[in-house]
Amino acid sequence: MNIGVITYKKYDENVLMNAHFNVDELFRIILHDKDFVRFEIFDREKKLLASTYYPNVDGKGLYIHPVKVFREEELKWIDYYAFRSPSTIRHYKVTWKVDGAVFGTRKKATEYANLVNKRVAYRIEPFIDRSTYRRSQN
């Protein structure tokens, strides 16, 4: 059975890669946790199989890179009219970015991010031992 190690700023956490491992929870930690540093998967002989830190993986394993949607605003122009309250109205152009790809709507950006994250999850899935899960027999 493979072992995952989640490295935070102050400590490391070992995670068993068994049937109870949740990839969505891992992606939530990677993308949103401020103290997260890296995640690595090792086999029984402590050989590195996958990591979120690219220099460790360079040619030796799988690089795990989930993506996140970012909003970017660009100020296009400002309207000024003295007798209106507020007197200025700012007009923005909003774009959504996902790992360098630019989208006009949030919906399309979110669909693309979900597709990329699903592909990353499929690449992680072979390292997870799902045979330990047994349904109860009646």
Tab-separated table of C-alpha atoms in Angstrom:
chain	number	residue	atom	x	y	z
A	1	MET	CA	0.000	0.000	0.000
A	2	ASN	CA	1.290	3.464	-0.907
A	3	ILE	CA	1.636	6.250	1.629
A	4	GLY	CA	0.903	9.907	0.980
A	5	VAL	CA	2.675	12.639	2.918
A	6	ILE	CA	1.064	16.065	3.193
A	7	THR	CA	3.667	18.617	4.256
A	8	TYR	CA	2.462	21.722	6.036
A	9	LYS	CA	4.595	24.634	7.230
A	10	LYS	CA	5.029	23.236	10.747
A	11	TYR	CA	4.471	19.466	10.442
A	12	ASP	CA	4.000	16.466	8.141
A	13	GLU	CA	0.899	14.302	7.993
A	14	ASN	CA	0.952	10.701	6.742
A	15	VAL	CA	-2.081	9.549	4.759
A	16	LEU	CA	-2.856	5.949	3.817
A	17	MET	CA	-3.729	5.582	0.140
A	18	ASN	CA	-6.512	3.057	0.784
A	19	ALA	CA	-10.221	2.865	-0.052
A	20	HIS	CA	-11.047	5.694	2.340
A	21	PHE	CA	-8.744	8.192	0.596
A	22	ASN	CA	-10.678	11.142	-0.842
A	23	VAL	CA	-9.073	12.899	-3.846
A	24	ASP	CA	-11.499	15.846	-3.684
A	25	GLU	CA	-10.470	16.537	-0.089
A	26	LEU	CA	-6.816	16.400	-1.154
A	27	PHE	CA	-7.453	18.964	-3.915
A	28	ARG	CA	-9.279	21.205	-1.444
A	29	ILE	CA	-6.227	21.126	0.845
A	30	ILE	CA	-3.805	21.747	-2.034
A	31	LEU	CA	-5.751	24.665	-3.483
A	32	HIS	CA	-7.137	26.431	-0.409
A	33	ASP	CA	-5.008	25.651	2.671
A	34	LYS	CA	-2.595	28.488	3.475
A	35	ASP	CA	-0.173	26.247	5.421
A	36	PHE	CA	0.124	23.602	2.675
A	37	VAL	CA	3.640	23.116	1.239
A	38	ARG	CA	3.612	19.856	-0.767
A	39	PHE	CA	2.004	16.434	-1.198
A	40	GLU	CA	4.046	13.334	-2.080
A	41	ILE	CA	3.180	9.679	-2.688
A	42	PHE	CA	5.723	7.010	-1.725
A	43	ASP	CA	5.644	3.236	-2.227
A	44	ARG	CA	6.652	0.642	0.392
A	45	GLU	CA	10.370	1.038	-0.364
A	46	LYS	CA	10.145	4.854	0.135
A	47	LYS	CA	10.492	5.494	-3.610
A	48	LEU	CA	8.826	8.728	-4.778
A	49	LEU	CA	5.903	8.031	-7.137
A	50	ALA	CA	4.184	11.434	-7.368
A	51	SER	CA	4.526	14.925	-5.952
A	52	THR	CA	3.168	18.460	-6.179
A	53	TYR	CA	6.742	19.795	-5.992
A	54	TYR	CA	8.162	19.637	-9.523
A	55	PRO	CA	11.936	19.513	-8.762
A	56	ASN	CA	11.429	16.305	-6.747
A	57	VAL	CA	9.570	14.602	-9.612
A	58	ASP	CA	11.676	15.740	-12.564
A	59	GLY	CA	11.708	12.573	-14.706
A	60	LYS	CA	11.131	10.187	-11.772
A	61	GLY	CA	7.378	10.230	-11.270
A	62	LEU	CA	4.046	11.960	-11.709
A	63	TYR	CA	3.688	15.722	-11.256
A	64	ILE	CA	0.388	16.555	-9.532
A	65	HIS	CA	-0.919	20.003	-10.464
A	66	PRO	CA	-4.609	20.737	-9.748
A	67	VAL	CA	-5.881	24.096	-11.015
A	68	LYS	CA	-8.013	26.894	-9.606
A	69	VAL	CA	-10.149	29.636	-11.190
A	70	PHE	CA	-8.950	33.240	-10.751
A	71	ARG	CA	-10.876	36.433	-11.489
A	72	GLU	CA	-9.039	39.275	-13.197
A	73	GLU	CA	-10.466	42.766	-13.623
A	74	GLU	CA	-9.184	45.382	-16.045
A	75	LEU	CA	-10.338	48.989	-15.775
A	76	LYS	CA	-11.578	50.069	-19.215
A	77	TRP	CA	-12.886	53.613	-18.601
A	78	ILE	CA	-14.385	55.944	-16.019
A	79	ASP	CA	-17.531	58.015	-16.547
A	80	TYR	CA	-17.767	61.296	-14.679
A	81	TYR	CA	-20.961	63.295	-14.209
A	82	ALA	CA	-20.950	65.992	-11.511
A	83	PHE	CA	-24.705	65.932	-10.765
A	84	ARG	CA	-24.912	62.178	-10.182
A	85	SER	CA	-24.256	60.372	-6.941
A	86	PRO	CA	-21.717	58.778	-7.039
A	87	SER	CA	-20.160	61.124	-9.557
A	88	THR	CA	-17.886	58.490	-11.126
A	89	ILE	CA	-18.754	55.080	-12.522
A	90	ARG	CA	-15.940	52.668	-13.304
A	91	HIS	CA	-16.314	50.131	-16.131
A	92	TYR	CA	-14.329	46.910	-15.867
A	93	LYS	CA	-13.578	44.037	-18.205
A	94	VAL	CA	-13.714	40.805	-16.205
A	95	THR	CA	-11.837	37.711	-17.377
A	96	TRP	CA	-11.406	34.355	-15.689
A	97	LYS	CA	-8.044	32.555	-15.743
A	98	VAL	CA	-7.298	28.896	-15.196
A	99	ASP	CA	-3.615	27.945	-15.324
A	100	GLY	CA	-2.843	30.447	-18.100
A	101	ALA	CA	-6.020	29.853	-20.142
A	102	VAL	CA	-8.335	32.888	-20.369
A	103	PHE	CA	-12.139	32.596	-20.398
A	104	GLY	CA	-14.885	35.180	-20.772
A	105	THR	CA	-17.336	33.554	-18.384
A	106	ARG	CA	-16.913	31.955	-14.992
A	107	LYS	CA	-18.994	28.956	-16.029
A	108	LYS	CA	-16.625	27.996	-18.856
A	109	ALA	CA	-13.581	28.544	-16.652
A	110	THR	CA	-15.061	26.355	-13.913
A	111	GLU	CA	-15.908	23.601	-16.418
A	112	TYR	CA	-12.330	23.665	-17.715
A	113	ALA	CA	-10.881	23.590	-14.180
A	114	ASN	CA	-13.111	20.632	-13.273
A	115	LEU	CA	-11.991	18.797	-16.423
A	116	VAL	CA	-8.295	19.349	-15.653
A	117	ASN	CA	-8.748	18.332	-12.002
A	118	LYS	CA	-10.639	15.210	-13.067
A	119	ARG	CA	-7.732	14.242	-15.333
A	120	VAL	CA	-5.287	14.758	-12.464
A	121	ALA	CA	-7.509	12.609	-10.207
A	122	TYR	CA	-7.504	9.824	-12.834
A	123	ARG	CA	-3.701	9.931	-12.869
A	124	ILE	CA	-3.581	9.665	-9.043
A	125	GLU	CA	-6.144	6.828	-8.901
A	126	PRO	CA	-3.698	3.959	-9.779
A	127	PHE	CA	-1.687	4.773	-6.638
A	128	ILE	CA	-4.752	4.275	-4.411
A	129	ASP	CA	-5.407	0.732	-3.218
A	130	ARG	CA	-9.185	0.346	-3.439
A	131	SER	CA	-9.070	-3.433	-2.782
A	132	THR	CA	-9.136	-2.833	0.975
A	133	TYR	CA	-12.764	-1.750	0.735
A	134	ARG	CA	-15.222	-4.598	1.243
A	135	ARG	CA	-18.994	-4.328	1.246
A	136	SER	CA	-20.718	-6.091	4.082
A	137	GLN	CA	-22.126	-9.439	3.042
A	138	ASN	CA	-25.707	-10.162	4.096
